[in-house]
Every structure is written in C-alpha cells, then in structure tokens.
Coordinates of C-alpha atoms in Angstrom, one line a residue:
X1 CA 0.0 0.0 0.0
X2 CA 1.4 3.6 -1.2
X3 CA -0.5 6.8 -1.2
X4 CA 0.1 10.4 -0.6
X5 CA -1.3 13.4 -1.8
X6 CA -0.3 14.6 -5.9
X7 CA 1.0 17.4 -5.9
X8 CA -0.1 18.7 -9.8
X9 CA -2.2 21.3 -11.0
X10 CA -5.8 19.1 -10.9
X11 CA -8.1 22.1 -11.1
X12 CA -5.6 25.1 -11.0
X13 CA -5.7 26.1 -7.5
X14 CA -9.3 25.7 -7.3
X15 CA -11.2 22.5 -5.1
X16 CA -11.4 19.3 -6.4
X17 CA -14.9 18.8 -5.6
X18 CA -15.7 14.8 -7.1
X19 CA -14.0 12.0 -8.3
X20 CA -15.4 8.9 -10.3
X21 CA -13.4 5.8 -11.9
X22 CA -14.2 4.4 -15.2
X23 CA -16.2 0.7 -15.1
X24 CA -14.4 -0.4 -18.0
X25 CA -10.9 1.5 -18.6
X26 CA -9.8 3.0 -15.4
X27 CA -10.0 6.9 -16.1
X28 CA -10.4 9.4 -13.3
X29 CA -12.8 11.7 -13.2
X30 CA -12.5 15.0 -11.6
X31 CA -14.5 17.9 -11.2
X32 CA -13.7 20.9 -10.0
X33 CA -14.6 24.7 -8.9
X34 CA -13.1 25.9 -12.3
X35 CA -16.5 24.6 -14.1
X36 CA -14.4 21.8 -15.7
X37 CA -14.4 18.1 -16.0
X38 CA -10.4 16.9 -16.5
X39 CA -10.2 12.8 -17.0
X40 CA -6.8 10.8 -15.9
X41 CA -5.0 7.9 -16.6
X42 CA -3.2 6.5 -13.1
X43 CA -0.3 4.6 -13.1
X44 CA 1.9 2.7 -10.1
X45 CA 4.7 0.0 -10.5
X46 CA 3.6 -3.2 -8.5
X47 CA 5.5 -2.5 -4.9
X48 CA 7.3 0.4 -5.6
X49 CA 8.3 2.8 -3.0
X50 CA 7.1 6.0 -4.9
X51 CA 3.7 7.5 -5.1
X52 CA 1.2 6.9 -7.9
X53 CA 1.0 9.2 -10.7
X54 CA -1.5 10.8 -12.5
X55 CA -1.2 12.3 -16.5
X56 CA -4.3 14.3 -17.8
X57 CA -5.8 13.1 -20.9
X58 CA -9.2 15.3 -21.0
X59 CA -11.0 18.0 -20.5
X60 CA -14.2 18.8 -20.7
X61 CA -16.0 22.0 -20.7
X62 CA -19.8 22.9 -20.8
X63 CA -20.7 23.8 -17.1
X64 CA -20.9 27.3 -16.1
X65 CA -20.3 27.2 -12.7
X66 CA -18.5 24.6 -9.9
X67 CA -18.9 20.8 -10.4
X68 CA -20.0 19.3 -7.6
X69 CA -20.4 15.6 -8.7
X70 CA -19.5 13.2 -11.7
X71 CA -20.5 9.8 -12.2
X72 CA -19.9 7.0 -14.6
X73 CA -23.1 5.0 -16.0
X74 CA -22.3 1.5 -15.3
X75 CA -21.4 0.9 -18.7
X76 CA -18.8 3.2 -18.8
X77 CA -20.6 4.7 -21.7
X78 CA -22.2 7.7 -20.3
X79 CA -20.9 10.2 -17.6
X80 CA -23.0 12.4 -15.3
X81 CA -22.3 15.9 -14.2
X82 CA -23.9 17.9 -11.5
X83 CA -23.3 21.5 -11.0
X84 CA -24.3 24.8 -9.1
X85 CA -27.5 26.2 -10.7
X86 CA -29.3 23.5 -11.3
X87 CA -26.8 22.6 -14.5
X88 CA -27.0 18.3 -14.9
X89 CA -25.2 16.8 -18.2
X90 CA -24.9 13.4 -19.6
X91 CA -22.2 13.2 -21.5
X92 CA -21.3 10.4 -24.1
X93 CA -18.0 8.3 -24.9
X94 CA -17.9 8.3 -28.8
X95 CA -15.0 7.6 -31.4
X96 CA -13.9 10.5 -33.2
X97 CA -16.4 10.2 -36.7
X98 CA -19.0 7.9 -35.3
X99 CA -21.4 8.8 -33.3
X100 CA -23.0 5.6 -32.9
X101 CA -19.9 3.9 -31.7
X102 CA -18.1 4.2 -28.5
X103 CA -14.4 2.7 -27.5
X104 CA -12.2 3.2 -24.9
X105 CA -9.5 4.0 -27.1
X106 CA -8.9 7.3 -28.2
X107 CA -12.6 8.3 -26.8
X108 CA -14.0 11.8 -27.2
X109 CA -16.7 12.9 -24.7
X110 CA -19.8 14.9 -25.7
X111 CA -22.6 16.9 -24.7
X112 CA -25.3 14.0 -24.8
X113 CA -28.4 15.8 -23.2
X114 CA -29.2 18.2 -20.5
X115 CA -31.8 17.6 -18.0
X116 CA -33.3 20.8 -16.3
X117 CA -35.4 20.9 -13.8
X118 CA -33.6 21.5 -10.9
X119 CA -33.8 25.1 -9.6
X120 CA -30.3 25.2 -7.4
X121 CA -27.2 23.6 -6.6
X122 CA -26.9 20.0 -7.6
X123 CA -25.0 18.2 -5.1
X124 CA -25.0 14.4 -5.8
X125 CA -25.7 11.7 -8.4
X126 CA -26.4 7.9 -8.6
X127 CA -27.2 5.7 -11.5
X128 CA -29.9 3.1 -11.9
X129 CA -28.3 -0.7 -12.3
X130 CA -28.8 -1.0 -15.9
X131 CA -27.8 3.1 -16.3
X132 CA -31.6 3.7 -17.5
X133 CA -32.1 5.5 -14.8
X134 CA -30.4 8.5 -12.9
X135 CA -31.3 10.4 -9.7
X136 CA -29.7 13.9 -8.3
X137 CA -29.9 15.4 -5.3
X138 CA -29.9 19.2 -5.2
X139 CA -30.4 22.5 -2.8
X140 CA -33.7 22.6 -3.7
X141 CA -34.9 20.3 -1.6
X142 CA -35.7 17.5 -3.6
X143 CA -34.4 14.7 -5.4
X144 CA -35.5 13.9 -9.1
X145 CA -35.4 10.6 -10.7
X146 CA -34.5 11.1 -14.6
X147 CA -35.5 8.9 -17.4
X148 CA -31.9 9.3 -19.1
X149 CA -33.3 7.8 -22.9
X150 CA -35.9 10.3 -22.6
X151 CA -33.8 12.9 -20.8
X152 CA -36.9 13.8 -19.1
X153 CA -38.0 14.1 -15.3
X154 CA -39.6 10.7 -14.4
X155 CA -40.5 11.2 -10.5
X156 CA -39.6 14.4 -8.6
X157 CA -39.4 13.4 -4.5
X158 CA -40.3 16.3 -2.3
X159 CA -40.2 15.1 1.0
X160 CA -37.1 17.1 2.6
X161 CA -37.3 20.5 3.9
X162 CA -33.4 21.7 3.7
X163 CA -30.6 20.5 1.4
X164 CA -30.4 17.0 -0.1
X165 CA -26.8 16.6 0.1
X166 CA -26.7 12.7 -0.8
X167 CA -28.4 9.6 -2.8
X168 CA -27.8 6.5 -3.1
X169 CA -29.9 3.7 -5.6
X170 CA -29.9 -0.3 -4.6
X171 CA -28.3 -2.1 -6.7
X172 CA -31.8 -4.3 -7.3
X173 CA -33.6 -1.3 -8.1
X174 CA -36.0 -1.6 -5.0
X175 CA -34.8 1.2 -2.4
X176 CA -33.5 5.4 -3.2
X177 CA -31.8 6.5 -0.2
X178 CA -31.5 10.1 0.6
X179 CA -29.3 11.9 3.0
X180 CA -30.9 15.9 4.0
X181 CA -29.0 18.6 6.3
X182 CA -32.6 18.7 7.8
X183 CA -31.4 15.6 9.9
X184 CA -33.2 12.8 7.7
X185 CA -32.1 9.7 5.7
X186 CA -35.3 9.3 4.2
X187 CA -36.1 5.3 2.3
X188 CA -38.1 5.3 -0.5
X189 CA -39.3 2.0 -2.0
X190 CA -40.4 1.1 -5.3
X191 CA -43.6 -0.3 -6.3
X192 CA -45.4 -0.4 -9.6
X193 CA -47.3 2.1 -11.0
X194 CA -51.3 1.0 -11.4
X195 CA -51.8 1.4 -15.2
X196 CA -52.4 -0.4 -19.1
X197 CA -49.6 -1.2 -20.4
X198 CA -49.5 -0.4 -23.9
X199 CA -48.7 -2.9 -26.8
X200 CA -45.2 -1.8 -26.9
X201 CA -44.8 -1.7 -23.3
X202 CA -46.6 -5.2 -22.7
X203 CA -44.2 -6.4 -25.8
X204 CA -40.7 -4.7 -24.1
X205 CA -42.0 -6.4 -20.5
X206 CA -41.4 -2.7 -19.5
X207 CA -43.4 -1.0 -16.2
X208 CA -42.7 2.3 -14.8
X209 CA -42.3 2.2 -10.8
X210 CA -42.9 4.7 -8.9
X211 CA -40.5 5.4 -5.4
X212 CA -42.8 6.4 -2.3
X213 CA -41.6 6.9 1.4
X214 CA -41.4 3.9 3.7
X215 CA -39.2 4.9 6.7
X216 CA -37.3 8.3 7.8
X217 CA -34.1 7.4 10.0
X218 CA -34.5 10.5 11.9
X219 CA -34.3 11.0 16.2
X220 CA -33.3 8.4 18.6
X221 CA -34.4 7.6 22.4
X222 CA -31.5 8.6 24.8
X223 CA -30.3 5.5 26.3
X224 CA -32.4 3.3 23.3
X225 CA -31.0 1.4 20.6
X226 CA -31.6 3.2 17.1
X227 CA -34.7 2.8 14.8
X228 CA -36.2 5.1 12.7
X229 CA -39.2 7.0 12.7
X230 CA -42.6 6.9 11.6
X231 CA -43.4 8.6 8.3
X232 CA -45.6 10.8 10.1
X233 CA -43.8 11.6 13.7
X234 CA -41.0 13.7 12.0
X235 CA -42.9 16.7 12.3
X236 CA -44.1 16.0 15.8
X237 CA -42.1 17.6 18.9
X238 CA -39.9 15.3 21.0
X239 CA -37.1 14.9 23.2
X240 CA -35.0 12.5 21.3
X241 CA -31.4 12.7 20.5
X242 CA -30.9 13.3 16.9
X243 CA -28.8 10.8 14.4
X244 CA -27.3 13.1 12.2
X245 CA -25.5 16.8 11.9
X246 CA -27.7 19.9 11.1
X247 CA -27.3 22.3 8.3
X248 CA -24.1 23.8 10.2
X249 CA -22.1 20.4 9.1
X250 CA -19.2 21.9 7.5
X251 CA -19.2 20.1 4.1
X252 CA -21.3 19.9 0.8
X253 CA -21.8 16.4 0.9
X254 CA -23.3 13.5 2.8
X255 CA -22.8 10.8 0.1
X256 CA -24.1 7.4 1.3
X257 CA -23.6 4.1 -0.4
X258 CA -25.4 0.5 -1.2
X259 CA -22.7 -2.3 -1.0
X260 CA -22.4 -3.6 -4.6
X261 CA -24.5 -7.1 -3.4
X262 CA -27.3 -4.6 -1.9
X263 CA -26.7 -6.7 0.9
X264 CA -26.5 -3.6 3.5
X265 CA -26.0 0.2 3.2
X266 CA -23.3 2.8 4.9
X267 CA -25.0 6.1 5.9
X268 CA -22.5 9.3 6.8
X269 CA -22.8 12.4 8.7
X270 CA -24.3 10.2 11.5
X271 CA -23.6 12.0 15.6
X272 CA -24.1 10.9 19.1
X273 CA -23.9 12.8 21.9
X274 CA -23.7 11.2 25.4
X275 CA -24.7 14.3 27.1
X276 CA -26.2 17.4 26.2
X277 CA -23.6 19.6 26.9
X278 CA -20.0 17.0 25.1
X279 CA -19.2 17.5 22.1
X280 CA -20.5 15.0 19.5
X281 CA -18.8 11.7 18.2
X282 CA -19.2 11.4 14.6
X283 CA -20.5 8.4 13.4
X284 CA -21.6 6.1 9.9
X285 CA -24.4 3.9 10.3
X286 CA -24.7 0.7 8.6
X287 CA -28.2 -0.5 7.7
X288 CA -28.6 -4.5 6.8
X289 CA -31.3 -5.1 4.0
X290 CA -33.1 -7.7 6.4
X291 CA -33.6 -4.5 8.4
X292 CA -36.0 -2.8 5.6
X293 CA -38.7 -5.1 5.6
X294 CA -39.6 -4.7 9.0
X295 CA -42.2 -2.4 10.2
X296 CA -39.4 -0.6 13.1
X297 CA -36.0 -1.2 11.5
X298 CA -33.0 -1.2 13.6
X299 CA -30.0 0.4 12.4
X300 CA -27.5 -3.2 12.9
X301 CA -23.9 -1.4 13.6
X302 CA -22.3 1.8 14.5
X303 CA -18.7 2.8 13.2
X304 CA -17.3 6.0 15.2
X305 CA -14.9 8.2 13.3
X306 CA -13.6 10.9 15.9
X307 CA -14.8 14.1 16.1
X308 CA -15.0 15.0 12.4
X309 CA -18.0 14.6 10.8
X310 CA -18.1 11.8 7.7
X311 CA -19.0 13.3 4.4
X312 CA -19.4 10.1 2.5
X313 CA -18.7 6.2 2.0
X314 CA -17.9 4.3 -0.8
X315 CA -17.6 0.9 -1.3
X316 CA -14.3 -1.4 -3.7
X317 CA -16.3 -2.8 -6.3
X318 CA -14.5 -5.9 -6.2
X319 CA -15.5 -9.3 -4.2
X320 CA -12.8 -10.9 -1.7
X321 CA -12.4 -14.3 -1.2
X322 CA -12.9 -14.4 2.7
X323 CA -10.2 -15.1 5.7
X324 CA -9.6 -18.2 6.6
X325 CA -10.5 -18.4 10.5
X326 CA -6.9 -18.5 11.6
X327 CA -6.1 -15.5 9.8
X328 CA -9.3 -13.8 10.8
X329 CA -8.8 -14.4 14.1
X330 CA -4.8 -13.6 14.1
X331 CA -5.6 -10.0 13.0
X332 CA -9.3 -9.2 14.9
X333 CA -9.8 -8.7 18.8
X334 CA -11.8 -11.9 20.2
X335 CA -14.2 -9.1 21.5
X336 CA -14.9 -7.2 18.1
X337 CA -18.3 -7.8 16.1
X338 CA -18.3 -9.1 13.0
X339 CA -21.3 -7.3 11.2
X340 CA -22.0 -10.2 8.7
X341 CA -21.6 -13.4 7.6
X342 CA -21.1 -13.2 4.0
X343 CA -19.9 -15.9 1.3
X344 CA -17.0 -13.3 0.5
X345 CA -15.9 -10.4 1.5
X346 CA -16.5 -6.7 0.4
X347 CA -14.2 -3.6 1.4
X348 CA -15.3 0.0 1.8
X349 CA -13.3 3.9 2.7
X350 CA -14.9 6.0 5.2
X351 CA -14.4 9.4 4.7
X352 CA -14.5 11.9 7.4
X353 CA -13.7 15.8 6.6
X354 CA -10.1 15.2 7.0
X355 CA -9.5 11.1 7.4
X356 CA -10.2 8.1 5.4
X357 CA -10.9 4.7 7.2
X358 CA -10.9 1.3 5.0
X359 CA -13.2 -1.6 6.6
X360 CA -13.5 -4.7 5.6
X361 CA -17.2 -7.0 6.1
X362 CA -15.0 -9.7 8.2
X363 CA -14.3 -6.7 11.4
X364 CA -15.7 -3.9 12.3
X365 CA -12.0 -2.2 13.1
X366 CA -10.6 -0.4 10.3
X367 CA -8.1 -2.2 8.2
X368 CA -6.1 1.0 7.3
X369 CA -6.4 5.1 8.2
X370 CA -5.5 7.6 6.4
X371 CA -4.9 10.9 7.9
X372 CA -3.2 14.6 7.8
X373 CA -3.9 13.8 4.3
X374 CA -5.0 17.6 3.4
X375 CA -5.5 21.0 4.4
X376 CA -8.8 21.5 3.5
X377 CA -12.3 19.1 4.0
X378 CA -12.7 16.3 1.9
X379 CA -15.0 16.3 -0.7
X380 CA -15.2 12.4 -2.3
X381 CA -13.8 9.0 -2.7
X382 CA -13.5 6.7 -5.4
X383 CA -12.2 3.2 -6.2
X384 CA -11.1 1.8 -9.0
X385 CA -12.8 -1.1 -11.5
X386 CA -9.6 -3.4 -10.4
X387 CA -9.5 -2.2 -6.7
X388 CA -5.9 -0.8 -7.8
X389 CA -6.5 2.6 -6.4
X390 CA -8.4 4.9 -4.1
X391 CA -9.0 8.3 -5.2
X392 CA -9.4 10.6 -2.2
X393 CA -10.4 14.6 -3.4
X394 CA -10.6 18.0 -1.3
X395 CA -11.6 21.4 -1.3
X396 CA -7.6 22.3 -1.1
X397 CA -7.3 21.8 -5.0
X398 CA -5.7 18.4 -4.5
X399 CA -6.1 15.1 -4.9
X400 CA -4.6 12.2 -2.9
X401 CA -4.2 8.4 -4.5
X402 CA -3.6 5.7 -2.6
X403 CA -2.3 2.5 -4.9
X404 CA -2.5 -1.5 -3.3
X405 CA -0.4 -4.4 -4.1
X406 CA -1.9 -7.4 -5.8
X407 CA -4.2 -9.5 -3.1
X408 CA -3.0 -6.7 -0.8
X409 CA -7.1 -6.2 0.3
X410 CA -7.3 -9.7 -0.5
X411 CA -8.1 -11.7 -3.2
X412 CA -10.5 -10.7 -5.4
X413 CA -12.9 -13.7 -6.8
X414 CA -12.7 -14.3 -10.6
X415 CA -15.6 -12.9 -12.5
X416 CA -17.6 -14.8 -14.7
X417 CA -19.2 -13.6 -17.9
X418 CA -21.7 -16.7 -18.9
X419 CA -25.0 -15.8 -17.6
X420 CA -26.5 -18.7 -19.4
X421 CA -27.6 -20.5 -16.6
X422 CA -30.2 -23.1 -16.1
X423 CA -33.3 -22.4 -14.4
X424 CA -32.7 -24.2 -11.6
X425 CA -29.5 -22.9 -10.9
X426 CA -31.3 -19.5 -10.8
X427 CA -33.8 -20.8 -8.5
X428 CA -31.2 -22.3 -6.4
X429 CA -29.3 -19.3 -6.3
X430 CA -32.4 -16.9 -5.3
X431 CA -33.2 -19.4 -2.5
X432 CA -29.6 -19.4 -1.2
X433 CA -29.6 -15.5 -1.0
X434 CA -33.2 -15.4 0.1
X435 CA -31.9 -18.1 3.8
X436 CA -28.8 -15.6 3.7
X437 CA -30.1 -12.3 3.2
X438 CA -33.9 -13.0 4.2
X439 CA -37.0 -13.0 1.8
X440 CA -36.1 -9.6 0.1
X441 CA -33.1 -10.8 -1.4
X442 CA -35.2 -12.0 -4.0
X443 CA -35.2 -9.4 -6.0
X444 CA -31.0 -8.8 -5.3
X445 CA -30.9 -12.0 -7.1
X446 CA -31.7 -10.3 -10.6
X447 CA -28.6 -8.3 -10.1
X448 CA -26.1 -9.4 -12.8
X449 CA -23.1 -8.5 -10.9
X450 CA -24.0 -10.6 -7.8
X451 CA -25.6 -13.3 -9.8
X452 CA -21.9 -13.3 -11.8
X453 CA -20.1 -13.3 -7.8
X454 CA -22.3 -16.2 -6.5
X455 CA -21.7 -17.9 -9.7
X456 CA -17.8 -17.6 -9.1
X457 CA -17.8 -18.3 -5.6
X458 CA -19.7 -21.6 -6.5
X459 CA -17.5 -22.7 -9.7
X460 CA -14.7 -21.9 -7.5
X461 CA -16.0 -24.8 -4.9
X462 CA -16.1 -22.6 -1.6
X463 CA -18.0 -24.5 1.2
X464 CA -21.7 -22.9 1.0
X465 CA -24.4 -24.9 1.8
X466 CA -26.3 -24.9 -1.0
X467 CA -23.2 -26.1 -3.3
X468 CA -24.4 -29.4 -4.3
X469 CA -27.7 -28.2 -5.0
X470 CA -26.4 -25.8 -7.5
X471 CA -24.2 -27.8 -9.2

C-alpha cells in the first residue's frame, strides 16, 4: 500500500470537488470549482516505494459554474455531471467520426443531453443498475429521478425540507436512499405504478415504478437502541437525541452508499452525543437489508470516526475471497463484532472531513487510516474497476491516490461472464440469498453483478451450503 497526496495542477488552484473511476478503462474523473471536468490515466509499479502518478488526458467544458459531482453510468458509456444552478449533463464516450460507436480507445466525450429541472445547486448523483435510470440530489430540496433515454424528469421526491446533500440507488432497483442537512435519511421504495400497459410496453416487458416513502431514519431515544421513525412523527415535537449533523455540518456532501450485493447500506454524517452539553462523536451507520422489511427497523452497527463529521462512504467494487478463520482471528480482537456473515468479503473507505478509514465486512475495526492527508475538507472518494486505487479529493485543490499491491485487500474472486444459466441454478441461487439475506433478497438475485459473484464463488467450490444443490 502507497499513497500520498499529488502534488499537480488538478483544477488550477481551485477544489477538487468529485471524483469517479471508469467501469471499464480505469480513467479518473475530476470535477472541479473551475466549471471543468479533466479525466486521468493513473499509473503505479507493483511494490514500488514512490507515489502513484497521474497524466491528464481530457478536458471537458460545458458547465458554467462549480462541479459538484460526476458519475460513470455502469457501462462506462455515459458520464454524469452535476453542477451549481441546477446545471446536470450526460455526457457520451464516442469515437472521433462515429457517433454511434463508443471505444475506450482514443474516446471523445460529448454533450449528450441536459436535464433541467432543478432550480439550485446539484449536489450528488447515482445511477440506476442497468444506467436507464439516474437520480440527483440538489439544494432545492428534492431529489428527481431522470428517465436518461428520454432525458426527461420521471419522478420528482419532495419530501425534505433543507438540502439533499446525498443519494444513493440499490443495486436491485427496489430502495433510493436520501441523505438531507434537515437531519433525515429518508427510504423510498419502489412499487409499480397501477396502469395499461400499452402494446409496446406489454411487448418490451417494461413497467414504470414509482418510489414512495417507507421509513425516515431520523431521532433516537436517549439511552435506546436506534430505529427510525414513523413517516408521520418527524414533524411532531420530542425529546429524542438526533442521528445526524444539522445544516451547520461543515461540508457539501453526505454521500451514502449501497454495497455492490445490496446486501447492507453505509449512511455518513451520522452524531451521538452522550450528554447534552460533550461534544459530539461522529459516526456512519450501517443498515442490513433484512432491516427494511420490517415495520421498526434497527440500524444493525455503528462505526465511530472521531470528532470530524463523515462526508461520505464508498464501497471497492470488487468481491474478496474471505479469511480463513486463523487469519481472521490472528488479526481481529476476540471481543470485536463481525457485522455479517457473507460468502465473501467486500471492502469500503470511510471518509470523514479530513481522514479516510478502509473496513472490511469480516471486522468492524478499520483495516487501514489515512490521515493529515490535506489541508482543506474532503470532498469524495472513489475506487477503481480493479480495486488498484483509491481516489481521495478535497476542497484544497488536490487530490490524494492511494495505490494497493496485488491481493493486498485480498483476493478478489474471478468474475464470470456466462449468464446462461439453467433455471434451476437460478432458482437455487435466489433461495440461497433469500436463507442468507432474508426473503427480500429476492429481487438482489436479478442483479447481474452478484448473480456473476455467487456464480464464481460456486465454480470456485467454496463451502456454501447450498453447493451441491447448485451444481
């Protein structure tokens, strides 16, 4: 592991406000206070003792004011931008003299569509799983769900009253998380929309959804474990502790995350106080699915982070083959909780305003700090397709990269690209998740990118019970 801050010109002297990684090719996005979009190539010798480096390829201009958030499309094929104003672009990967045709090599980026509708600052962006969709989060309040194809609002979600400052989408499709400096994480939930289906929609096996609020994660008894709150009891007076910073937070950004099996989410910004008068402990909150599909939910693990206050999570898109129990229990206090037991293991970077924390899903210790990285807040993380590098951004105009050795976070499971499975093996697989996860699983189980992990884990004959019913 070598990391340290680069010291280049990344925005000129302006803050480095985002950061996003490529699916396919491994480009860096950046985007910055100085309206642009710049995209880089990374590069570190396998253990070396010198930092990473970073050579600028692109840059792209459109935006007329800072860019607060940029985001790959899952296919690599599209890039989102959100900006003060209300300004949101797609942008799309072409090859110079065909528009119809994108490649990673020698790619051009263009002005695809703008979506208005926003009426201030746009703050954060996440994509559907099949990069149909798109939602933002903005200063105005709401969040909007986009219908990219279209490039037309689909849903607008109206129930904050102060900044949404973070979203997240599940990977199956089902839950939008938002995070508001009005001291909410609010859930919504998709359920289908009660209308014909035309001919061509019947014939596409297509059927809007709409998203509607199920639970608010909001106050908390003192001396009570967490839950959330009623839909209707946030308005209501009462002397409960609250679970997350006010408007006076000093970042941007609260930028939760899904884990990329939707098995649990990561919530930042998150504050307790043990009495009225101390300071408060900053906090992220992580949230098993299980949890969801109860009528009171129970947040199922707590993660302090010091006194600085967590401006986002984000999670290595890569699966870990899992510790063997001698290893795990060589490295991990007898006394520390372990907050699931998954078939693999997945790794994540807390980011607080001036530290980053890396967790893995076997402890709930940090594997790794990071901190004095910067003299100014920070503002994003990103990883990398291959788990190769961290990306860590800041308001000081830098950017800090932090570069891993192969099987350094562990080793990642091989990926499988067949999806031709049998129906039983489908059916296997949904029951396995649906005895590990619990009944909504289900619908996780439609999720190419875990169907493609269990898959591996399975061909690669890990001990799960439901091996020899699969094969």
């Amino acid at each position: 592991m070598k990391g340290g801050t680069i010291q280049i010109s990344w925005h000129g002297s302006d803050p480095v406000l985002s950061a996003d990684f490529h699916p396919t090719s491994g480009l860096l996005a950046t985007g910055g206070a100085d309206r642009d979009i710049k995209l880089w190539s990374l590069h570190h010798e396998e253990k070396s003792k010198s930092l990473p480096t970073a050579t600028f390829k692109f840059n792209l201009s459109y935006h007329t004011s800072a860019v607060n958030v940029v985001r790959f499309s899952p296919s690599g094929e599209l890039l989102a931008s959100g900006a003060d104003l209300g300004e949101l672009v797609i942008w799309r990967l072409v090859q110079a003299g065909d528009e119809s045709h994108s490649s990673d090599e020698n790619p051009s980026w263009k002005v695809w569509k703008t979506l208005r509708f926003h009426m201030k600052d746009v703050l954060d962006l996440e994509w559907s799983k099949d990069g149909s969709f798109l939602v933002s989060a903005s200063v105005d309040n709401t969040c909007i769900i986009w219908d990219v194809n279209r490039g037309a609002v689909d849903q607008v979600l109206s129930d904050h009253q102060h900044y949404v400052q973070g979203v997240t989408w599940d990977p199956a499709g089902e839950y939008i998380v938002s995070l508001s400096s009005d001291r909410t994480c609010r859930f919504y939930s998709s359920r289908p929309l009660p209308k014909k289906l035309t001919a061509k929609e019947k014939k596409e096996e297509k059927e809007r959804k709409i998203f509607e609020c199920r639970h608010v994660l909001f106050k908390r008894d003192p001396g009570v474990s967490l839950g959330f709150s009623k839909v209707d009891d946030v308005l209501k007076p009462a002397s409960k502790q609250y679970l997350f910073y006010d408007e006076n937070m000093p970042s941007f950004f609260r930028r939760p995350s899904w884990s990329p099996d939707g098995s649990f989410l990561l919530l930042p910004a998150g504050m307790e106080k043990p009495t009225p008068d101390a300071a408060p402990c900053s906090l992220t909150y992580l949230i098993s699915r299980k949890e969801l599909l109860k009528s009171s939910p129970q947040i199922t693990l707590e993660l302090p982070a010091g006194c600085k206050p967590v401006m986002g999570v984000r999670f290595c898109p890569l699966f870990f083959a899992i510790r063997s129990k001698e290893e795990s229990e060589r490295g991990m206090d007898v006394s520390e909780i372990v907050p699931f037991e998954l078939p693999y293991k997945l790794i994540f970077a807390v980011a607080t305003l001036s530290s980053v924390f890396i967790y893995d899903t076997q402890g709930s210790s940090p594997v790794a700090v990071f901190s004095g990285l910067h003299y100014a807040p920070i503002t994003d993380l990103a990883w990398s397709c291959d788990g190769k590098f961290l990306a860590i951004s800041s308001q000081d105009g830098y950017c800090t990269l932090v570069a891993f050795d192969k099987d350094e976070l562990g080793v990642p499971l091989p990926r499988i690209h067949d999806f031709s499975h049998s129906a039983d093996r489908r059916l296997a697989i949904n029951d396995w998740l649906t005895k590990l996860l619990g009944p909504g699983a289900v619908a996780v189980a439609g999720c190419p990118l875990l169907v493609l992990v269990l898959t591996s884990i399975l061909f690669e004959e890990t001990e799960l019970f439901m091996l020899s019913t699969v094969h």
